Amino acid sequence: MILLAACIAMGGLVALLAGAYGLQRTRRLRTAANIAEALVKPPQQGSERPLLQFETGDGRVIEVVSPVPPSKRRPLPPGGVISVAYDVEDPRETVVLGAERPGVDRGFMLAGAALVLTGMVLAVALSRP
């Protein structure tokens, strides 16, 4: 049973770290990155996410898979233009402005913290005679 508690805590730690990384990445790209207008292109075969093509400040043309899927709120139709923030050092790292999902990242962090705490409480409770 202690092994089960350890597995619960480790799973929670992974979720906690994933959420923290997502929030940190989004914040970093929004504050320190360049902003460009990207052309939405049709998705590649076997993918649901469209391609985004934009020009960096130094004139390079970059094409990346959209970091977010199309939704009812933001359908991302081919031929459309959207704003993206990209990392100057690695322009493939992009965030679609207006489509950030900090709530999802915070949800991962909260769920992860709850699982870590649950695993720790179970481990303590099960280790007592």
Coordinates of C-alpha atoms in Angstrom, one line a residue:
M1 CA 0.0 0.0 0.0
I2 CA 2.9 2.4 0.6
L3 CA 4.0 1.7 -3.0
L4 CA 0.5 2.9 -4.1
A5 CA 0.9 6.1 -2.0
A6 CA 4.3 6.7 -3.6
C7 CA 2.9 6.2 -7.1
I8 CA 0.0 8.7 -6.4
A9 CA 2.5 11.3 -5.0
M10 CA 4.9 10.8 -8.0
G11 CA 2.0 11.2 -10.5
G12 CA 0.9 14.3 -8.7
L13 CA 4.4 15.7 -8.8
V14 CA 4.5 15.2 -12.6
A15 CA 1.2 17.0 -13.1
L16 CA 2.4 19.8 -10.8
L17 CA 5.6 20.3 -12.7
A18 CA 3.8 20.1 -16.1
G19 CA 1.4 22.9 -15.0
A20 CA 4.3 25.0 -13.6
Y21 CA 6.3 24.6 -16.8
G22 CA 3.3 25.6 -19.0
L23 CA 2.6 28.7 -17.0
Q24 CA 6.3 29.7 -16.9
R25 CA 6.6 29.2 -20.7
T26 CA 3.5 31.2 -21.5
R27 CA 4.6 34.1 -19.3
R28 CA 8.1 34.1 -20.7
L29 CA 6.9 34.1 -24.3
R30 CA 4.3 36.8 -23.7
T31 CA 6.8 39.2 -21.9
A32 CA 10.2 38.6 -23.6
A33 CA 9.2 37.4 -27.1
N34 CA 8.6 39.2 -30.4
I35 CA 5.1 39.4 -31.8
A36 CA 4.3 38.6 -35.4
E37 CA 1.3 38.1 -37.6
A38 CA 1.0 34.5 -38.7
L39 CA -0.8 33.1 -41.7
V40 CA -2.9 30.1 -40.9
K41 CA -2.4 27.2 -43.4
P42 CA -4.3 23.9 -43.6
P43 CA -3.1 21.1 -41.3
Q44 CA -0.7 18.5 -42.5
Q45 CA -2.0 15.0 -43.4
G46 CA -3.0 13.2 -40.2
S47 CA -3.0 16.3 -38.0
E48 CA -5.9 18.4 -36.6
R49 CA -3.8 21.4 -35.9
P50 CA -3.1 23.9 -38.7
L51 CA 0.3 25.3 -39.6
L52 CA 1.3 28.8 -38.8
Q53 CA 3.6 30.7 -41.1
F54 CA 5.2 34.0 -40.0
E55 CA 8.3 36.1 -40.6
T56 CA 10.7 36.8 -37.8
G57 CA 12.3 40.2 -37.1
D58 CA 15.4 39.2 -38.9
G59 CA 13.5 38.1 -42.0
R60 CA 13.4 34.3 -41.6
V61 CA 10.1 32.7 -42.6
I62 CA 9.1 30.1 -40.0
E63 CA 6.4 27.5 -40.3
V64 CA 5.2 25.7 -37.1
V65 CA 2.3 23.5 -36.1
S66 CA -0.2 25.6 -34.1
P67 CA 0.4 25.1 -30.3
V68 CA -3.4 25.1 -29.9
P69 CA -6.1 23.2 -31.8
P70 CA -8.9 25.1 -33.5
S71 CA -12.0 25.7 -31.3
K72 CA -15.4 27.2 -31.6
R73 CA -14.1 30.4 -30.0
R74 CA -11.0 30.5 -32.2
P75 CA -11.6 28.3 -35.3
L76 CA -8.2 29.1 -37.1
P77 CA -9.5 28.9 -40.6
P78 CA -6.9 28.5 -43.4
G79 CA -6.0 31.8 -44.9
G80 CA -6.7 33.7 -41.7
V81 CA -4.2 35.8 -39.9
I82 CA -3.5 35.6 -36.1
S83 CA -1.0 37.2 -33.7
V84 CA 1.7 35.0 -32.2
A85 CA 4.5 35.6 -29.8
Y86 CA 7.7 33.7 -30.6
D87 CA 11.0 33.2 -28.8
V88 CA 13.7 35.2 -30.5
E89 CA 16.3 32.4 -29.9
D90 CA 14.1 29.6 -31.1
P91 CA 11.2 30.9 -33.2
R92 CA 9.5 27.5 -33.2
E93 CA 8.5 28.2 -29.6
T94 CA 5.2 30.1 -30.1
V95 CA 2.1 31.2 -28.2
V96 CA -1.0 32.1 -30.1
L97 CA -2.0 35.4 -28.4
G98 CA -5.5 35.3 -27.0
A99 CA -5.5 31.5 -26.9
E100 CA -3.3 31.0 -23.9
R101 CA -4.8 28.6 -21.4
P102 CA -3.5 29.5 -17.9
G103 CA -6.5 27.9 -16.3
V104 CA -5.5 24.5 -17.7
D105 CA -2.0 24.9 -16.4
R106 CA -3.3 26.1 -13.0
G107 CA -5.7 23.1 -12.9
F108 CA -2.7 20.7 -13.5
M109 CA -0.8 22.4 -10.7
L110 CA -3.8 22.2 -8.3
A111 CA -4.6 18.6 -9.1
G112 CA -0.9 17.7 -8.9
A113 CA -0.6 19.3 -5.5
A114 CA -3.7 17.5 -4.3
L115 CA -2.3 14.2 -5.4
V116 CA 1.1 14.8 -3.8
L117 CA -0.6 15.7 -0.6
T118 CA -2.9 12.6 -0.8
G119 CA 0.1 10.4 -1.4
M120 CA 2.0 11.8 1.5
V121 CA -1.0 11.5 3.9
L122 CA -1.5 7.9 2.7
A123 CA 2.1 7.0 3.2
V124 CA 2.2 8.4 6.7
A125 CA -1.1 6.8 7.6
L126 CA -0.1 3.4 6.2
S127 CA 3.3 3.4 7.9
R128 CA 1.9 3.7 11.4
P129 CA 1.4 0.4 13.2

